[in-house]
PDB file of C-alpha atoms and ligand atoms in Angstrom:
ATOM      1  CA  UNK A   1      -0.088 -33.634 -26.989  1.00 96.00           C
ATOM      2  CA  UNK A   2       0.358 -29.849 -26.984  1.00 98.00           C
ATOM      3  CA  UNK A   3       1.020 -27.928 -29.792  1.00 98.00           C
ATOM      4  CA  UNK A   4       1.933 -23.987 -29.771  1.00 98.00           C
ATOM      5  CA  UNK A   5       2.495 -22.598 -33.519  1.00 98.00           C
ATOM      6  CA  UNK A   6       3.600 -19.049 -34.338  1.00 97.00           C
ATOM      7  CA  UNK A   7       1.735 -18.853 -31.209  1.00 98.00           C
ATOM      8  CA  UNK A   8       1.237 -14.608 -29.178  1.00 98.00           C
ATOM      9  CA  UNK A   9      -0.745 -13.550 -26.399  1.00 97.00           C
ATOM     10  CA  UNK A  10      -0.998 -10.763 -24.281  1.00 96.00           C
ATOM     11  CA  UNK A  11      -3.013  -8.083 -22.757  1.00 96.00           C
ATOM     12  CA  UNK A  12      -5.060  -5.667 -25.158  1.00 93.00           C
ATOM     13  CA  UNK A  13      -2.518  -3.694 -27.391  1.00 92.00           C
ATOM     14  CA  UNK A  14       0.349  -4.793 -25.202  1.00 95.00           C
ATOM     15  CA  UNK A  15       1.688  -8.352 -26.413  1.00 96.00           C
ATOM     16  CA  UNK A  16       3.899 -10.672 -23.869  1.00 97.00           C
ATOM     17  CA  UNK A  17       4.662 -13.467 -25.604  1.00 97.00           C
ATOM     18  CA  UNK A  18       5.689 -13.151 -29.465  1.00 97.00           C
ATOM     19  CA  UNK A  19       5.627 -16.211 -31.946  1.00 97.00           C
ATOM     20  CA  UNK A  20       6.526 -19.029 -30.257  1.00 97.00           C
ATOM     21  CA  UNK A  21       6.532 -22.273 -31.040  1.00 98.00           C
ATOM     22  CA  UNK A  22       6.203 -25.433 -28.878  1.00 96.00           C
ATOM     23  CA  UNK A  23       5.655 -29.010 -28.840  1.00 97.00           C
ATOM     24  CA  UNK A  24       5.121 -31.069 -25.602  1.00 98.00           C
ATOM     25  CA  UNK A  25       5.115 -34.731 -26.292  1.00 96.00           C
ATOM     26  CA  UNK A  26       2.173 -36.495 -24.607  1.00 97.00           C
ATOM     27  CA  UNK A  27       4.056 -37.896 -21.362  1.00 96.00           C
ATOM     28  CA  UNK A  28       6.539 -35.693 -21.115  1.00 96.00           C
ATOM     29  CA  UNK A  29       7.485 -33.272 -18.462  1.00 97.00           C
ATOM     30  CA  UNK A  30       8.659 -29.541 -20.272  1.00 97.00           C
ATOM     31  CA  UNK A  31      10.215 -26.643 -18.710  1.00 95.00           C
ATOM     32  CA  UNK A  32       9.372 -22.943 -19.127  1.00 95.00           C
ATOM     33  CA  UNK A  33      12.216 -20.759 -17.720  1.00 92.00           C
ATOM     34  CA  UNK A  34      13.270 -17.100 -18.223  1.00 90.00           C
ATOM     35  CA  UNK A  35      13.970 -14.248 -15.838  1.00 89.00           C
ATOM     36  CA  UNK A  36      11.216 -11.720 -14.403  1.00 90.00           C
ATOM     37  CA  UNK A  37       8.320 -10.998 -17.484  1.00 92.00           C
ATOM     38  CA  UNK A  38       9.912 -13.329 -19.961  1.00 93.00           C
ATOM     39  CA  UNK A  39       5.998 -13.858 -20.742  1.00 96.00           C
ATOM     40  CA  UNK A  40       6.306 -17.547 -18.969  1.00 96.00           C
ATOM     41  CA  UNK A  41       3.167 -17.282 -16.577  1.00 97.00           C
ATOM     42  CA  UNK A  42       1.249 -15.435 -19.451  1.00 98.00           C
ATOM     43  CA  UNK A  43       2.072 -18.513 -21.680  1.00 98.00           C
ATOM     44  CA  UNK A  44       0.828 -20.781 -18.844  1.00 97.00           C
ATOM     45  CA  UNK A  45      -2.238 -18.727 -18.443  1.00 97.00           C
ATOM     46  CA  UNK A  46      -2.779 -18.508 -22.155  1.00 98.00           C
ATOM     47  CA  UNK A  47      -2.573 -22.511 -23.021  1.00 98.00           C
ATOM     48  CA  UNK A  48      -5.180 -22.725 -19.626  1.00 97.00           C
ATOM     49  CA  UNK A  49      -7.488 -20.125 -22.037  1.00 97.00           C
ATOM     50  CA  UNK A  50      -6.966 -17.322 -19.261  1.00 96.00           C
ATOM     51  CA  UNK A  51      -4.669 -14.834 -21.512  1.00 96.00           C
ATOM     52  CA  UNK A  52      -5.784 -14.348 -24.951  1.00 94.00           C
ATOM     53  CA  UNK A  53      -3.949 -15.382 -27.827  1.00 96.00           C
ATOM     54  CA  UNK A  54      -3.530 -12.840 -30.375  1.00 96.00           C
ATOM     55  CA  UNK A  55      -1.544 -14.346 -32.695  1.00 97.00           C
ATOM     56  CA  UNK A  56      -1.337 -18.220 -33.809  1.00 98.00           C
ATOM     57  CA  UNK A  57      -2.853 -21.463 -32.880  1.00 97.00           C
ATOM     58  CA  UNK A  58      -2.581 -23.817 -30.130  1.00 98.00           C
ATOM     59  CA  UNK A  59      -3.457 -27.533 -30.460  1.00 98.00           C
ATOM     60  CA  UNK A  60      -4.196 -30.372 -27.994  1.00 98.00           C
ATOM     61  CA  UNK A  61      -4.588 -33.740 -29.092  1.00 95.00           C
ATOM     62  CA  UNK A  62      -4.399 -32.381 -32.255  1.00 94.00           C
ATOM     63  CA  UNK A  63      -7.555 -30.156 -31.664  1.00 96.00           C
ATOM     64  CA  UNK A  64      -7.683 -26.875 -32.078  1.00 97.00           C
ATOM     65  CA  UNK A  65      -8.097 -24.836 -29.184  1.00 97.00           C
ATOM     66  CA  UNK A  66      -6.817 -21.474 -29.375  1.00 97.00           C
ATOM     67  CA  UNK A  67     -10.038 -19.768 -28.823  1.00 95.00           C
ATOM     68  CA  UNK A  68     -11.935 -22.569 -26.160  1.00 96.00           C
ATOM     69  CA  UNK A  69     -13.237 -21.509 -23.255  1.00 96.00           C
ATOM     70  CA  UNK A  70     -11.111 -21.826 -20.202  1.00 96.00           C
ATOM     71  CA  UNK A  71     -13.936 -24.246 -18.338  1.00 94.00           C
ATOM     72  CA  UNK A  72     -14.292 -26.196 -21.802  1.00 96.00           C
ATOM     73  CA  UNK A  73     -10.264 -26.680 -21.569  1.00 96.00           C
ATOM     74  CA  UNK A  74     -10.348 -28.135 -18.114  1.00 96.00           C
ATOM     75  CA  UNK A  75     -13.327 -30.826 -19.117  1.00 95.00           C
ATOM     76  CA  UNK A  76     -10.550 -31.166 -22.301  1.00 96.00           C
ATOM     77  CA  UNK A  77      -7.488 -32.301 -19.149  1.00 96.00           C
ATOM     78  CA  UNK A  78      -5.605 -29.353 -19.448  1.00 97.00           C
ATOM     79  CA  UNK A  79      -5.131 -27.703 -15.452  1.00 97.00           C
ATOM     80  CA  UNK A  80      -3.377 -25.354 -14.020  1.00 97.00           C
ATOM     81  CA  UNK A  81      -1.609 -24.639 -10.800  1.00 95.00           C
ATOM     82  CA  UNK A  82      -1.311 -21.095 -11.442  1.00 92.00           C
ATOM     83  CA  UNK A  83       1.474 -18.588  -9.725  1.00 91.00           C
ATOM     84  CA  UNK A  84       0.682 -17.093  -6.522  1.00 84.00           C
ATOM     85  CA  UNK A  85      -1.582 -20.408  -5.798  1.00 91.00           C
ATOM     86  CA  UNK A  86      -4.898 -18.258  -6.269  1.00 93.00           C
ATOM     87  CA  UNK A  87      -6.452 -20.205  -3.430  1.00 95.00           C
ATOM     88  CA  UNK A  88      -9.328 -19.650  -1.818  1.00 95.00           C
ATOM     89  CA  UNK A  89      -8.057 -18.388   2.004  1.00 96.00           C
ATOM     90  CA  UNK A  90     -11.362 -18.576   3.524  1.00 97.00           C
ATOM     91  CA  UNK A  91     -12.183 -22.556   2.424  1.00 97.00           C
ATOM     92  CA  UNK A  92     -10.886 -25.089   4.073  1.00 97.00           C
ATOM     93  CA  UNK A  93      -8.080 -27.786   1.910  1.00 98.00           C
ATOM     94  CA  UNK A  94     -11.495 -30.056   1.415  1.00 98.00           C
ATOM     95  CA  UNK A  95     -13.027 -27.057   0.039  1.00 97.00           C
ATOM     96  CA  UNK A  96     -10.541 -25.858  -1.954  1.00 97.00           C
ATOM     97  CA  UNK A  97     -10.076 -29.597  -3.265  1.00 98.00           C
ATOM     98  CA  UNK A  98     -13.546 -29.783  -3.743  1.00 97.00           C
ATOM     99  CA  UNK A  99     -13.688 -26.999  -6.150  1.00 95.00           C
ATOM    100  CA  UNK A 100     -10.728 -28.352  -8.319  1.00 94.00           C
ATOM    101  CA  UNK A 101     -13.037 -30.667  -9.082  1.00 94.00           C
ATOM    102  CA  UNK A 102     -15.508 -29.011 -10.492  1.00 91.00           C
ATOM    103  CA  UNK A 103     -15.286 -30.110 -13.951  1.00 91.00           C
ATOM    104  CA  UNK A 104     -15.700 -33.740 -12.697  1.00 93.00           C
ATOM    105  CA  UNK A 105     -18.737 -36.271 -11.804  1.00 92.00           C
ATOM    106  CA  UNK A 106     -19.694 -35.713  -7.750  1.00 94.00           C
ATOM    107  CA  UNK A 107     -18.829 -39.560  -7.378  1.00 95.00           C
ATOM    108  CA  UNK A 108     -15.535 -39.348  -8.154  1.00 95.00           C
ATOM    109  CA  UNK A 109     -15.004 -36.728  -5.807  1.00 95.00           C
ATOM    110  CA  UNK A 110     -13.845 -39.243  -2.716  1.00 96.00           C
ATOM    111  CA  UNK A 111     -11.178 -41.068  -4.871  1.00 96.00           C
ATOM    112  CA  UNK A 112     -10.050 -38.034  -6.644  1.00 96.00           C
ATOM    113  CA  UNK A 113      -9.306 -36.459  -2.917  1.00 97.00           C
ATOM    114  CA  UNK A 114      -7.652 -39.793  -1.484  1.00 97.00           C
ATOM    115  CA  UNK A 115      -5.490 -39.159  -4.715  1.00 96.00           C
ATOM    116  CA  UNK A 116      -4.080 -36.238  -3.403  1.00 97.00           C
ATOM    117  CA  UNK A 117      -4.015 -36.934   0.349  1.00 97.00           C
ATOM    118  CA  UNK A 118      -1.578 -40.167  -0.642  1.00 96.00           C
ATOM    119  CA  UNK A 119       0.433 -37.933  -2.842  1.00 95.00           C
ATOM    120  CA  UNK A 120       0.630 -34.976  -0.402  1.00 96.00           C
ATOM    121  CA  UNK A 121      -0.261 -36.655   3.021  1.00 95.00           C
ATOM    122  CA  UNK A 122       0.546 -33.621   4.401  1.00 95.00           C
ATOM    123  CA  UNK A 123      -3.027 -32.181   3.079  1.00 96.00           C
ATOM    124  CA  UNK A 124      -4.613 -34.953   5.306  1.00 97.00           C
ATOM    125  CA  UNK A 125      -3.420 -33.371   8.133  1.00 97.00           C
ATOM    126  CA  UNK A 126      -4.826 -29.935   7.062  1.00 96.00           C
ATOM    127  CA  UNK A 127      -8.130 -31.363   5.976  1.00 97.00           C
ATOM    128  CA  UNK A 128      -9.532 -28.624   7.497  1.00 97.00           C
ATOM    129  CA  UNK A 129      -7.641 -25.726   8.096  1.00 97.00           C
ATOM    130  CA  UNK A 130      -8.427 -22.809   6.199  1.00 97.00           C
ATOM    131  CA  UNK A 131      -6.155 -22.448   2.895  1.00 97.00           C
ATOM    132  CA  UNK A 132      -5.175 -18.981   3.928  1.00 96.00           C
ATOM    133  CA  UNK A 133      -3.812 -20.305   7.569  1.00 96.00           C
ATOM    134  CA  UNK A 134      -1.174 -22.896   6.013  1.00 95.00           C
ATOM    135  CA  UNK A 135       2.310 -22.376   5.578  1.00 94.00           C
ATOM    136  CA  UNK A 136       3.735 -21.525   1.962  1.00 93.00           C
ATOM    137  CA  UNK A 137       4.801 -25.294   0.967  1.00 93.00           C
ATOM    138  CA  UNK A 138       1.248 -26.578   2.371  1.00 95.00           C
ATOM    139  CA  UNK A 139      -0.530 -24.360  -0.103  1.00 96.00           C
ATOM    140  CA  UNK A 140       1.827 -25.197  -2.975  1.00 95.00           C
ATOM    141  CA  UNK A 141       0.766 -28.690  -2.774  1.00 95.00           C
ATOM    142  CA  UNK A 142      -2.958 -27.771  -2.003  1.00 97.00           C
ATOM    143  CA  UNK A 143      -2.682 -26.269  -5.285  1.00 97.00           C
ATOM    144  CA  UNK A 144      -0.890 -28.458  -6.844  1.00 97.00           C
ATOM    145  CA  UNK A 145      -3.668 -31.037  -5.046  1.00 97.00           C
ATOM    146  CA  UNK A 146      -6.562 -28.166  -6.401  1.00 97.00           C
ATOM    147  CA  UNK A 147      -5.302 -28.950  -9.949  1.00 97.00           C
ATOM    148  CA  UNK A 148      -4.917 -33.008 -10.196  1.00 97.00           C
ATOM    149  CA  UNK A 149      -8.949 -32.938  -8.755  1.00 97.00           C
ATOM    150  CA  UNK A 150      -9.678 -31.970 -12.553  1.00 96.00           C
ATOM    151  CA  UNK A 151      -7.933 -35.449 -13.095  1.00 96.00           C
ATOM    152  CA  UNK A 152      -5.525 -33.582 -16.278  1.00 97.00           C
ATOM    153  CA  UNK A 153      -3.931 -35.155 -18.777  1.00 97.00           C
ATOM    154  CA  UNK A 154      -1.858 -32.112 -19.248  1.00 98.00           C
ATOM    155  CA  UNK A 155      -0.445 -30.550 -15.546  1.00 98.00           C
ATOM    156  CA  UNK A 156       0.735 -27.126 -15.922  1.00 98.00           C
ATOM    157  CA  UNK A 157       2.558 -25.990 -12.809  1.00 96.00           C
ATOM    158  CA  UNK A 158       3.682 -22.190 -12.460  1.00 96.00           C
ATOM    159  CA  UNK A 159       6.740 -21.588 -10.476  1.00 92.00           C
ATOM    160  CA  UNK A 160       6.919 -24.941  -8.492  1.00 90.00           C
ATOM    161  CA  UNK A 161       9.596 -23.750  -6.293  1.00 90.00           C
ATOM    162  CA  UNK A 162       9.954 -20.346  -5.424  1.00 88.00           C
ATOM    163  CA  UNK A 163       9.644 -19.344  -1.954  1.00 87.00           C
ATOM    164  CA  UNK A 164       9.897 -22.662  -0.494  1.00 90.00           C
ATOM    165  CA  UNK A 165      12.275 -24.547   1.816  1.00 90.00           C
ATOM    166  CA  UNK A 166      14.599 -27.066  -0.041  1.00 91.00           C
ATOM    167  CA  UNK A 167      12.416 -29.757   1.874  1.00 92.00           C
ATOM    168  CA  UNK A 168       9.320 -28.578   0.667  1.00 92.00           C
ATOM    169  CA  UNK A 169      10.638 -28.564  -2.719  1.00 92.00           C
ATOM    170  CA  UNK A 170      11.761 -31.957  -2.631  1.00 92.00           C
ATOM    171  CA  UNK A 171       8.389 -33.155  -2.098  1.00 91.00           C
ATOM    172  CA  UNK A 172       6.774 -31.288  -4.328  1.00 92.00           C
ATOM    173  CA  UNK A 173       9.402 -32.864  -7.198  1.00 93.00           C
ATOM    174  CA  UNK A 174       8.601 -36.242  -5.562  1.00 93.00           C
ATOM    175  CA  UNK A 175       4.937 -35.728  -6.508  1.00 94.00           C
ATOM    176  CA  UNK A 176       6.214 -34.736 -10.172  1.00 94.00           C
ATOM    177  CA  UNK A 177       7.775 -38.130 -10.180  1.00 94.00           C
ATOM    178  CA  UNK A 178       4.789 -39.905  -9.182  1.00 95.00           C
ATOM    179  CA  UNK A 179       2.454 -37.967 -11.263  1.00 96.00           C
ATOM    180  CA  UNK A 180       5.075 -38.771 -14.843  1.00 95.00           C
ATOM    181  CA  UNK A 181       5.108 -42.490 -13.889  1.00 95.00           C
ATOM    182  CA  UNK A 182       1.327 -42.373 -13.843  1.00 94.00           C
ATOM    183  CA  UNK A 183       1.763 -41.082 -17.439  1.00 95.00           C
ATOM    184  CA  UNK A 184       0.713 -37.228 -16.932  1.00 97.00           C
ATOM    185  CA  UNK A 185       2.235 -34.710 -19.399  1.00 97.00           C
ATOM    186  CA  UNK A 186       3.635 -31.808 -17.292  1.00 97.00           C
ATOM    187  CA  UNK A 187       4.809 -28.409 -18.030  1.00 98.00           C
ATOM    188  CA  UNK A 188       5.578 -26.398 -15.602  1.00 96.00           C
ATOM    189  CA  UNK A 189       7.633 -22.836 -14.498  1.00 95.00           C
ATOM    190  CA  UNK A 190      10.766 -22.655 -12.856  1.00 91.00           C
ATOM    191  CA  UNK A 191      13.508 -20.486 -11.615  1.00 86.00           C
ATOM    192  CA  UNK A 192      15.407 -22.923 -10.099  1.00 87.00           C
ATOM    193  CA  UNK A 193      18.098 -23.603 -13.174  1.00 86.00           C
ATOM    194  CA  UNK A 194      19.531 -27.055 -11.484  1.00 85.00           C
ATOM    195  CA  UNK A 195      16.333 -28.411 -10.815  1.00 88.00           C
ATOM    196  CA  UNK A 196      14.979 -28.134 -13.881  1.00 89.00           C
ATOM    197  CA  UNK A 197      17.352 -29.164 -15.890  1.00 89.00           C
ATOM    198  CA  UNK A 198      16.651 -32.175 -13.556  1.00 89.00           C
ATOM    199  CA  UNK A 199      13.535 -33.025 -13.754  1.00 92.00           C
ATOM    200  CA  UNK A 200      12.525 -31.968 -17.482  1.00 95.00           C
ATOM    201  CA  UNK A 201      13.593 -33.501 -20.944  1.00 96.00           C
ATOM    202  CA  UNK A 202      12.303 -30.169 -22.889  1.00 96.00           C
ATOM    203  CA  UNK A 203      13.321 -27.255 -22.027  1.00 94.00           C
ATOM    204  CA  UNK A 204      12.069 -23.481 -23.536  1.00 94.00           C
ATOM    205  CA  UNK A 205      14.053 -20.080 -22.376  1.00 92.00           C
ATOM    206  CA  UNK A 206      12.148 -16.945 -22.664  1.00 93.00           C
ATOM    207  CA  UNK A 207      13.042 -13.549 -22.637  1.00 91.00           C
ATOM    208  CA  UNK A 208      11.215 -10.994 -23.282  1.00 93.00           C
ATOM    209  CA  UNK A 209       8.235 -12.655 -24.538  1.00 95.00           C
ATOM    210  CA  UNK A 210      10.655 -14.337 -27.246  1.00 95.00           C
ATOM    211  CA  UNK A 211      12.907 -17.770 -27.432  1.00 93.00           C
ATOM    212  CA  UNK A 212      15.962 -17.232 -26.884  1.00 90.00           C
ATOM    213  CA  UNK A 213      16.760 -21.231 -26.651  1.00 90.00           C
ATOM    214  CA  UNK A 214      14.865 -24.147 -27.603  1.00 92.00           C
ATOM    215  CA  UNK A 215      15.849 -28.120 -26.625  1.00 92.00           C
ATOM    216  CA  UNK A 216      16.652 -30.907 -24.574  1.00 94.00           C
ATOM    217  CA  UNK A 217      17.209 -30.621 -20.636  1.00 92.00           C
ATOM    218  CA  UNK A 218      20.513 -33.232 -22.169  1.00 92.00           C
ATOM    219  CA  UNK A 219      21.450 -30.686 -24.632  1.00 90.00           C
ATOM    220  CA  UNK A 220      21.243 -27.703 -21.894  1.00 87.00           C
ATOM    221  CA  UNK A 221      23.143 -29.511 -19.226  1.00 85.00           C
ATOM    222  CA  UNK A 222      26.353 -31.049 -22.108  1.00 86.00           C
ATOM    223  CA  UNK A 223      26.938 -27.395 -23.134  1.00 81.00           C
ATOM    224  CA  UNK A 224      28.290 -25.480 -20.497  1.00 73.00           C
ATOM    225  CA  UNK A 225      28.394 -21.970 -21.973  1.00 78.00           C
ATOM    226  CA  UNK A 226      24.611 -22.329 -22.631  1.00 75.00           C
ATOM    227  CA  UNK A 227      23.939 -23.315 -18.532  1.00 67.00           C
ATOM    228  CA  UNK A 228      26.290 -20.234 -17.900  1.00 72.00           C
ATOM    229  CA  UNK A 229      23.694 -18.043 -19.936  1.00 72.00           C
ATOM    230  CA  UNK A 230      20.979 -19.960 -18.006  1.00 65.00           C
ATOM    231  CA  UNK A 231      22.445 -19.608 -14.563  1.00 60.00           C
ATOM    232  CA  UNK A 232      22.694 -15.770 -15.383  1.00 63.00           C
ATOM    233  CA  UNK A 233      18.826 -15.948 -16.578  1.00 50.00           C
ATOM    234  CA  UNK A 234      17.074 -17.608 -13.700  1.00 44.00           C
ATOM    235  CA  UNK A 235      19.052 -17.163 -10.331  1.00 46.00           C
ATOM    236  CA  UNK A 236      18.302 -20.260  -7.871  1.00 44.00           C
ATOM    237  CA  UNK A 237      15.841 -19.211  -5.841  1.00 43.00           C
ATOM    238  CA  UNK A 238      15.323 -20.965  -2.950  1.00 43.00           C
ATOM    239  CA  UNK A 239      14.908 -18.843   0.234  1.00 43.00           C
ATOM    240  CA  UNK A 240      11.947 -20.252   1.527  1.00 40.00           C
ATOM    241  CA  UNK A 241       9.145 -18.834   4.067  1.00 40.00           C
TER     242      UNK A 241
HETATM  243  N1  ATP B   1      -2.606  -8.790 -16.414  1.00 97.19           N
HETATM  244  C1  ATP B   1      -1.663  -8.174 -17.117  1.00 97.19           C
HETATM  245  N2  ATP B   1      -1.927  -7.014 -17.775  1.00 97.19           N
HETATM  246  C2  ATP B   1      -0.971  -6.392 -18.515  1.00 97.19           C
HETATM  247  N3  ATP B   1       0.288  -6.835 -18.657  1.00 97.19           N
HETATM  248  C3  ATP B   1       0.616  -7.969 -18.021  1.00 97.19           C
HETATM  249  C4  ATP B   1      -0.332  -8.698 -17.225  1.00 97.19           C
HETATM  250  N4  ATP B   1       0.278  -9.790 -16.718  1.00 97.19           N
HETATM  251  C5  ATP B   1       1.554  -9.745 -17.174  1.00 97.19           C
HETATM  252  N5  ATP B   1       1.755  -8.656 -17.961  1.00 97.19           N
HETATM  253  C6  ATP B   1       3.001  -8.305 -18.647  1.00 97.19           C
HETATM  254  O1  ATP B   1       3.338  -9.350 -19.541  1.00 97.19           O
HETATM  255  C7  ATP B   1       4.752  -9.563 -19.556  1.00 97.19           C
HETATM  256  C8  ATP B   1       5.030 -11.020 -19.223  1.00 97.19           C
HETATM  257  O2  ATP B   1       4.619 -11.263 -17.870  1.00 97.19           O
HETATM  258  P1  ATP B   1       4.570 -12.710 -17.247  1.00 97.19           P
HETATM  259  O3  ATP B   1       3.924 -12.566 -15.929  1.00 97.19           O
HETATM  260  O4  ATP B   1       3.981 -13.626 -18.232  1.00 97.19           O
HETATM  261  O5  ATP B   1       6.118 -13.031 -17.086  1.00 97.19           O
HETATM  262  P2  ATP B   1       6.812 -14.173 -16.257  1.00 97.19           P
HETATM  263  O6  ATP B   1       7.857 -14.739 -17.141  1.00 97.19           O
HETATM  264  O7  ATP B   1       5.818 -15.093 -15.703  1.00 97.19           O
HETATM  265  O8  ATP B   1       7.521 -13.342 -15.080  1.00 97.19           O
HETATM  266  P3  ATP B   1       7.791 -13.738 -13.543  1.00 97.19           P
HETATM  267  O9  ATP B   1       9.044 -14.551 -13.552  1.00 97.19           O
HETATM  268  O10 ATP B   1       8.014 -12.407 -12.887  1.00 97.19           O
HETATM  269  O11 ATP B   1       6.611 -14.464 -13.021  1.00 97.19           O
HETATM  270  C9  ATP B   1       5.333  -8.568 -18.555  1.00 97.19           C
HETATM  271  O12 ATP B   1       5.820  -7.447 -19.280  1.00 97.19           O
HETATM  272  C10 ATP B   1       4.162  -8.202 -17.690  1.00 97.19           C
HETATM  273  O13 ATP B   1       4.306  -6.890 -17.194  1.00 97.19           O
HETATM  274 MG1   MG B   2       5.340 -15.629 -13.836  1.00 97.19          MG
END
């Protein structure tokens, strides 16, 4: 489904991520990992047509798209959760939902919503609070919630579990689970080495803005030495707010 090939981005003369390549098999569920400015959020950013590429070619469905339009990438299925949430404090979760689904017909909007309220019923709750009042798991899943309103194909998901409580994480991985079985590709960021390993079947390590390892979740988990190097990448982070 997504394709990266010899694939760079990065910020004017300053490049992040450097030829990497990067199949995620329609269906799947892939995981970025790396320490602090591996280039893992600029990837993220880059596939969502935030970051520019500078080098290489990325493909979805087979089409190139390495130099769409973000907004033409969305209409495509491709969304993003991105890191730090990027919410918008002032709206309300209805507002905020509202505006995930931008890309989409105003009739859908309704169904799209009751989506996410009976994946995160949680956001039901907090209909209308204000985004910017909620606690650090309800925004996770508001963004998380933000992104599925674009109904993706592809569900990109920057640092799913940083910051949060261990419960908070578990239902955000619950939602994961539900959103696979539905048959949605998702790639997504995480720090937590365990959890990953988990939940994905692909895994990519970055450091630096290169690969340093490349394979399957089964692969990472059978060879000890290589979770060692892993564990000593991406500390657990769970010390939630
Ligand atoms: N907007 C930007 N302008 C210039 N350089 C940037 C920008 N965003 C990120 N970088 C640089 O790109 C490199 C990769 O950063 P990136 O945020 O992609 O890493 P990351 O793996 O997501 O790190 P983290 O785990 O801290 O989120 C870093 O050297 C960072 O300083
Ligand atoms: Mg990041």
């Amino acid at each position: 489904m997504l394709q990266l090939k010899g694939f760079a981005c990065g910020y004017g003369e300053f490049t992040a991520v450097d030829n990497l390549d990067l199949t995620v098999e329609a269906g799947s569920v892939f995981a970025l990992m790396g320490p602090n400015g591996a280039g893992k959020s600029s990837t993220i950013m880059s596939i969502a047509g935030h970051v520019q590429v500078s080098q290489g070619s990325v493909l979805f469905d087979g089409e190139d798209i390495t130099h769409l339009p973000a907004r033409q990438r969305v209409h495509m299925g491709i969304a993003v959760a991105p890191e730090g949430r990027r919410l918008f404090p002032d709206l309300t979760t209805v507002e905020n939902l509202t505006i995930g689904g931008y890309s989409r017909p105003k009739e859908e909007e309704k169904g799209n919503r009751e989506r996410v309220f009976d994946l995160f019923p949680r956001l039901a709750e907090r209909a209308d609070q204000f985004a910017g009042k909620m606690s650090g798991g309800e925004q996770q899943m508001l963004a998380i919630g933000r992104a599925l309103m674009a109904k993706p194909r592809l569900l990109m998901i920057d640092e799913v579990s940083l910051g949060l409580m261990p419960k908070v994480i578990d239902m955000c991985y619950s939602a994961l689970d539900s959103l696979r079985s539905e048959g949605i590709t998702l790639l997504f960021v995480e720090q937590n080495t365990a959890r990953a390993l988990e939940v994905a079947e692909d895994v990519c390590v970055l450091e630096s803005g290169k690969t340093v390892w490349k394979g399957s979740a089964a692969d990472a988990k059978a060879n000890p030495k290589l979770l060692d190097a892993f564990l000593g990448l991406a500390e657990t982070t769970t010390d939630g707010n």
